[in-house]
mmCIF file of C-alpha atoms in Angstrom:
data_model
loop_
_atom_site.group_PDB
_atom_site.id
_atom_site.type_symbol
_atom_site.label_atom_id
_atom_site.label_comp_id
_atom_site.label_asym_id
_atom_site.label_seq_id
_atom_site.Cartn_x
_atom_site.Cartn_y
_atom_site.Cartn_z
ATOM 1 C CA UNK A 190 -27.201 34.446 -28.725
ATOM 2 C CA UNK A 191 -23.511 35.768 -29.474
ATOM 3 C CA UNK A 192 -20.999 35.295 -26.819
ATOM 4 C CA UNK A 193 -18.886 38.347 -26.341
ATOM 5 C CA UNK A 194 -14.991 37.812 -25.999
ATOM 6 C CA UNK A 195 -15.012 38.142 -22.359
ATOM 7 C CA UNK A 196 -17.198 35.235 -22.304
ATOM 8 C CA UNK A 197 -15.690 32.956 -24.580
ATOM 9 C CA UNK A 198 -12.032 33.644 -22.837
ATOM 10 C CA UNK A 199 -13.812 32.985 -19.300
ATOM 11 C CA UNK A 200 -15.335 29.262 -20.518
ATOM 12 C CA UNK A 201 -12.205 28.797 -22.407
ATOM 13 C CA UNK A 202 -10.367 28.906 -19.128
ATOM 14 C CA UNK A 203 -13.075 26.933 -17.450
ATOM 15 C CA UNK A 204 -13.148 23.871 -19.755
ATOM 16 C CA UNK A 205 -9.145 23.658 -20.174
ATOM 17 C CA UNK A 206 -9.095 21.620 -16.735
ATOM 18 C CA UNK A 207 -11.386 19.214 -17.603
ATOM 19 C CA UNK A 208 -9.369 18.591 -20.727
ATOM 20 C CA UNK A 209 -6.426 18.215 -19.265
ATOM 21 C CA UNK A 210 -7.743 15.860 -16.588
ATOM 22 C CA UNK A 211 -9.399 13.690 -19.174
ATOM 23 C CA UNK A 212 -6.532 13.694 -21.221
ATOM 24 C CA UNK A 213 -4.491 12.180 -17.979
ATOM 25 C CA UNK A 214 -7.407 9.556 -17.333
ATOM 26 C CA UNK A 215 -6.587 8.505 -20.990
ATOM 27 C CA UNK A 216 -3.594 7.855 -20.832
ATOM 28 C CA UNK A 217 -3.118 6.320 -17.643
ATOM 29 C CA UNK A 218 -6.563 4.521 -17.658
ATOM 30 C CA UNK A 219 -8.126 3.877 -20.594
ATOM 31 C CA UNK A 220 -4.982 2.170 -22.417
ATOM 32 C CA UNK A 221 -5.254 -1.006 -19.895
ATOM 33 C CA UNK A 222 -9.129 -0.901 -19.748
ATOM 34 C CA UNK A 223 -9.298 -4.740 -21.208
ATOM 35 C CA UNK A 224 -6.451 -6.170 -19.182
ATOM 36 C CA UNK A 225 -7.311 -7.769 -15.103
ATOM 37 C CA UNK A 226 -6.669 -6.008 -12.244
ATOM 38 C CA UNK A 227 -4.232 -6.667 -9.633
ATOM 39 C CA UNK A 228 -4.570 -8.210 -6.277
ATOM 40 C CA UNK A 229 -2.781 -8.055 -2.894
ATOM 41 C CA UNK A 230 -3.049 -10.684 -0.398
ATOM 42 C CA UNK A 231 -1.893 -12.326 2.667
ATOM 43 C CA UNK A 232 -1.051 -16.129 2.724
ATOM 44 C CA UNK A 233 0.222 -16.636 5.815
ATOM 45 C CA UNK A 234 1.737 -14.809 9.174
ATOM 46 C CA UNK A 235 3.247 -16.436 12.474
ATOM 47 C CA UNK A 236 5.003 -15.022 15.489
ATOM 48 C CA UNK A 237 7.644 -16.742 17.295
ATOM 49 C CA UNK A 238 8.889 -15.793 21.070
ATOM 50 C CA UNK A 239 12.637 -15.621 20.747
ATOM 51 C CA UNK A 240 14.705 -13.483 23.635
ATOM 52 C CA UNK A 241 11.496 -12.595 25.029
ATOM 53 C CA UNK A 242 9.923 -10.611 21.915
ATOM 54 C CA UNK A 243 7.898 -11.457 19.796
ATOM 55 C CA UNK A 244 8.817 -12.137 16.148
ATOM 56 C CA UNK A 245 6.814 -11.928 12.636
ATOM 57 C CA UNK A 246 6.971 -14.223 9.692
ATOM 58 C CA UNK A 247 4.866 -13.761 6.683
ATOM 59 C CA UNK A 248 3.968 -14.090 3.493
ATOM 60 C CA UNK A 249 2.372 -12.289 1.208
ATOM 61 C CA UNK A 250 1.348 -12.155 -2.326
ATOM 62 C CA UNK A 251 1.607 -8.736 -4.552
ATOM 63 C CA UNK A 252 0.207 -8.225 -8.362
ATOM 64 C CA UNK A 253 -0.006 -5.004 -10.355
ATOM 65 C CA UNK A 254 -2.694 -3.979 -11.984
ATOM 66 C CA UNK A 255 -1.782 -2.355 -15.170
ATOM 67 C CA UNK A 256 -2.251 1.378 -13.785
ATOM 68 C CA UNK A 257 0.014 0.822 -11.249
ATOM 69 C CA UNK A 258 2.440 -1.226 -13.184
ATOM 70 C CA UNK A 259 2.582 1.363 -16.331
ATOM 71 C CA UNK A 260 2.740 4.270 -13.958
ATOM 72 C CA UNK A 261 5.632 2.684 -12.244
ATOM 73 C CA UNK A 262 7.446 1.941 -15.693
ATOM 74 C CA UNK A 263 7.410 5.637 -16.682
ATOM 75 C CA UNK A 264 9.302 6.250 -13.110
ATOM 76 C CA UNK A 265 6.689 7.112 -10.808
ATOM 77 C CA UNK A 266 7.541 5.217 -7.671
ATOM 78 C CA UNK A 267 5.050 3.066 -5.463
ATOM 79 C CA UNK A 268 4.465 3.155 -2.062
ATOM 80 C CA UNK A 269 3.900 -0.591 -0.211
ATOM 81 C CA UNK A 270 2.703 0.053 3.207
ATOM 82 C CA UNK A 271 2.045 -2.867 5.831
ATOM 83 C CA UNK A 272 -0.230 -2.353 8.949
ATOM 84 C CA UNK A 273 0.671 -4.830 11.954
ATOM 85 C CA UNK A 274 -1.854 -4.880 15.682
ATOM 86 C CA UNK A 275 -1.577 -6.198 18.331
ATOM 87 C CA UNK A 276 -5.164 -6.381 20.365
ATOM 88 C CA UNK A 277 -5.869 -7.958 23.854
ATOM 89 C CA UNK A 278 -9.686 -10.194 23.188
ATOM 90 C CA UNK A 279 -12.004 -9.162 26.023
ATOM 91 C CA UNK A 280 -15.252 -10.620 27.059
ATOM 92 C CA UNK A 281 -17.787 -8.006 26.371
ATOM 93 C CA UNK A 282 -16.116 -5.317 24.887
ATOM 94 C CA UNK A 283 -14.180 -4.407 21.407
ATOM 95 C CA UNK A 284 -10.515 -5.930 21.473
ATOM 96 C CA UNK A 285 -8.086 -3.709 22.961
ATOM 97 C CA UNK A 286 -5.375 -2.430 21.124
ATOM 98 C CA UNK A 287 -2.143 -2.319 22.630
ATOM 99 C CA UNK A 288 0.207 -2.045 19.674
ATOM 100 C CA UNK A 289 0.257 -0.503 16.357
ATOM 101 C CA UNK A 290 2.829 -0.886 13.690
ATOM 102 C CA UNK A 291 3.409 0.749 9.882
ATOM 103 C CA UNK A 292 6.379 -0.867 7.631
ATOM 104 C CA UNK A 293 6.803 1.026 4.001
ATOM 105 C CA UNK A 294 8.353 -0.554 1.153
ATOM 106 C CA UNK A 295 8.988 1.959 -2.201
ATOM 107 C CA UNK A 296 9.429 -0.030 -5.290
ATOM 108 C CA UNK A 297 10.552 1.960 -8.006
ATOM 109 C CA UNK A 298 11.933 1.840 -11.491
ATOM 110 C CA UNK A 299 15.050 3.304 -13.054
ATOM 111 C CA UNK A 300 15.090 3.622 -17.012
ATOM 112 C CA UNK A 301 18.776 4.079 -17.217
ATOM 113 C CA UNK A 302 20.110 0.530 -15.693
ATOM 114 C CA UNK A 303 16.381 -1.187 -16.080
ATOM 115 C CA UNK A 304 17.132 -2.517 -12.488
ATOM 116 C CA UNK A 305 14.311 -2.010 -10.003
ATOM 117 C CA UNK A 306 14.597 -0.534 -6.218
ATOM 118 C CA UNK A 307 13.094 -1.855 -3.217
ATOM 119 C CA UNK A 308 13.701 1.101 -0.252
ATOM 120 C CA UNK A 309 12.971 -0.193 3.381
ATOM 121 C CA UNK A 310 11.531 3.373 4.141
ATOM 122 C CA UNK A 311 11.562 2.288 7.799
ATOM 123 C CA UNK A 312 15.640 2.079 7.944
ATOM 124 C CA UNK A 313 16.584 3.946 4.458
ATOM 125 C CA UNK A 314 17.845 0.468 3.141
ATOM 126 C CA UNK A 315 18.439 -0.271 -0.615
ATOM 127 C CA UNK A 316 18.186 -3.275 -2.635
ATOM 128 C CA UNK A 317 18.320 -3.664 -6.319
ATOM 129 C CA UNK A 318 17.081 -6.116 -8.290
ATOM 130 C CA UNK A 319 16.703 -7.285 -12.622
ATOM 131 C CA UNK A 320 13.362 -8.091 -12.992
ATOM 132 C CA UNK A 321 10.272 -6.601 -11.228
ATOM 133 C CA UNK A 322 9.469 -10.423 -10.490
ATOM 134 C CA UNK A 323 12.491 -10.508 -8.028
ATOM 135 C CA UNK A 324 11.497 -7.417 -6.707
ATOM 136 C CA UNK A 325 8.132 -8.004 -5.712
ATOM 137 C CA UNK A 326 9.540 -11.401 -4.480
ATOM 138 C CA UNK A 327 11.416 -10.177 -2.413
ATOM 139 C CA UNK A 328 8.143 -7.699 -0.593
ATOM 140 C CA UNK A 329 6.498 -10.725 -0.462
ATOM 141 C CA UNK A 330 8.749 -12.475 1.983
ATOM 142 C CA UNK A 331 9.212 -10.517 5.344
ATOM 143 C CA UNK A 332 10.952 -12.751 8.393
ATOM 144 C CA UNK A 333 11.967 -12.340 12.074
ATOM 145 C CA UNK A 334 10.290 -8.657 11.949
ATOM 146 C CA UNK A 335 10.691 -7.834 15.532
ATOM 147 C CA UNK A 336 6.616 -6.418 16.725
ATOM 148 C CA UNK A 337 6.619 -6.634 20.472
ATOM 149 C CA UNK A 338 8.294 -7.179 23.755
ATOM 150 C CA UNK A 339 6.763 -9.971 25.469
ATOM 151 C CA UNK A 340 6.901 -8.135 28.608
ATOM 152 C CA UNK A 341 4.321 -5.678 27.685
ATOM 153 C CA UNK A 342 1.420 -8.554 27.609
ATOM 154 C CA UNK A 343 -0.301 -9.362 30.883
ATOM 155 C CA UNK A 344 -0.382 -13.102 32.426
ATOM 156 C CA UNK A 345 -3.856 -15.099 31.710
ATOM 157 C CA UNK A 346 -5.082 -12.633 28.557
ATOM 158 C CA UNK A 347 -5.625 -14.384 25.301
ATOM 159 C CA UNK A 348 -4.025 -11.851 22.352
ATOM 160 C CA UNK A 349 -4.076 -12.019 18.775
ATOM 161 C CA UNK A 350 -2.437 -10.088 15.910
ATOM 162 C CA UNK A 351 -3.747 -8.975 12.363
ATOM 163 C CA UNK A 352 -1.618 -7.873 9.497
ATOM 164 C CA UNK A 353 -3.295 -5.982 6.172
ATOM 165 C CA UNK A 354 -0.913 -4.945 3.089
ATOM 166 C CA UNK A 355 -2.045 -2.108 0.853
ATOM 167 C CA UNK A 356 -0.575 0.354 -2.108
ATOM 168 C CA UNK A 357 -0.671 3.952 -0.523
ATOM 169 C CA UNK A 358 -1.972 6.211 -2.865
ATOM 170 C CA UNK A 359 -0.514 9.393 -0.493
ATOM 171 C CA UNK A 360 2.743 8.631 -1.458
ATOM 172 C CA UNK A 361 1.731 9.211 -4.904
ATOM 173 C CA UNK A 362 2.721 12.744 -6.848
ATOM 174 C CA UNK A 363 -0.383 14.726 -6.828
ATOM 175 C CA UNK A 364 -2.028 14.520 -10.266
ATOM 176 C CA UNK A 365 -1.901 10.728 -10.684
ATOM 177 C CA UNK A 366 -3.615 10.508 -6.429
ATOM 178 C CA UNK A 367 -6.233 12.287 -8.165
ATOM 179 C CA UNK A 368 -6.725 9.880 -10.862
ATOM 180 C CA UNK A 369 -5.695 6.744 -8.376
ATOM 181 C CA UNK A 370 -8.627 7.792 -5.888
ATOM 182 C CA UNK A 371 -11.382 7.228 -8.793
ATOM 183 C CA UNK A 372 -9.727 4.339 -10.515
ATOM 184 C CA UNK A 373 -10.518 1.212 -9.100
ATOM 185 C CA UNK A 374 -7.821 -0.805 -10.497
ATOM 186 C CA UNK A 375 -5.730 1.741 -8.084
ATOM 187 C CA UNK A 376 -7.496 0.553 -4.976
ATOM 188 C CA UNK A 377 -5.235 -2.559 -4.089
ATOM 189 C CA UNK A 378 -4.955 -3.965 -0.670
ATOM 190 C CA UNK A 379 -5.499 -7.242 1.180
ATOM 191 C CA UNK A 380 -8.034 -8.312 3.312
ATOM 192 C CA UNK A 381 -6.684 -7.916 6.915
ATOM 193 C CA UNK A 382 -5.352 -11.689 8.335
ATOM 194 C CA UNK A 383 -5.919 -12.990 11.822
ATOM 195 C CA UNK A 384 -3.714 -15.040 13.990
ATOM 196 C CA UNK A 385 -3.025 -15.685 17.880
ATOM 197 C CA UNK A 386 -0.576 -14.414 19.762
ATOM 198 C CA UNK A 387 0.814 -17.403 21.874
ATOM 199 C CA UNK A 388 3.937 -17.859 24.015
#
């Protein structure tokens, strides 16, 4: 059956999208289909009691998978995000929270000077670096982080802490969080790691 005009303009302007959004997922996707993925992890975290509050050390371990890492060589920056607790154990009940805290790291990439940026988004604080090695170095190694006053933890309760590390995709420009929420080489985050909190 012949299509009139009308209805060849109104699927032309219905299948455009869907090019255009495949066309993305090519380039950004497809292009490092064969190479591994990347992994975030934790290898280690330990508080220390100095001056009455409580003090993080940790390290932690960061690899790019290649959508991240080719997005962030065409100058889209990318958002590190750390996620610190605090819980009180109890008996018979879930663990009581009683503190909750979100450091941000942006890496990002500039063409000009091939020098990479590490921005504490917490404080506004710059660092540049040559190599995206010494940059990610750097993220990996975070010490005397101050995460609580000792005085806000009750005599005689047993506390622990947990610390996770993940890429947040809602700092990312629109059209690639599209593309990052159904790629799984986008997904990258650690496992969240468990230590006591003791005096």
């Amino acid at each position: 059956m012949k299509k009139w005009p009308l209805e060849q303009t109104y699927t032309h302007h219905k299948i455009m999208p869907l090019i255009l959004f495949l066309a993305c997922f090519l380039y950004f996707g497809l292009a490092w289909a064969e190479e591994p993925p990347g992994k975030f992890a934790v290898r280690g975290a330990e508080t220390t009691l100095v001056d009455k509050v409580y003090r993080l050390n940790t390290r932690l371990s960061y690899q790019l998978g290649p959508e991240a890492l080719g997005a962030l060589q065409k100058g889209i920056p990318l958002t590190f995000t750390l996620n610190i607790e605090v819980l009180r154990q109890r008996e018979y009940l879930w663990a009581e929270k009683i503190a909750s805290i979100e450091q941000g790291y942006q890496l990002s990439y500039h063409a000009l000077t091939q020098q990479y940026l590490v921005k504490n988004l917490n404080t506004g604080v710059f660092t540049t670096f040559p190599t995206l090695k010494a940059a990610l170095d750097s993220l990996s190694v975070i010490e005397n982080f101050p995460l609580l006053d000792a005085q806000l933890l009750l005599p005689d309760e047993r506390y622990f802490a947990r610390l996770r590390t993940y890429l947040n995709l809602e700092a990312l420009p629109v059209p690639i969080r599209v593309l990052a929420y159904i790629s799984p080489g986008w997904r990258l985050g650690s496992e969240w790691y468990i230590w006591p909190l003791v005096p």
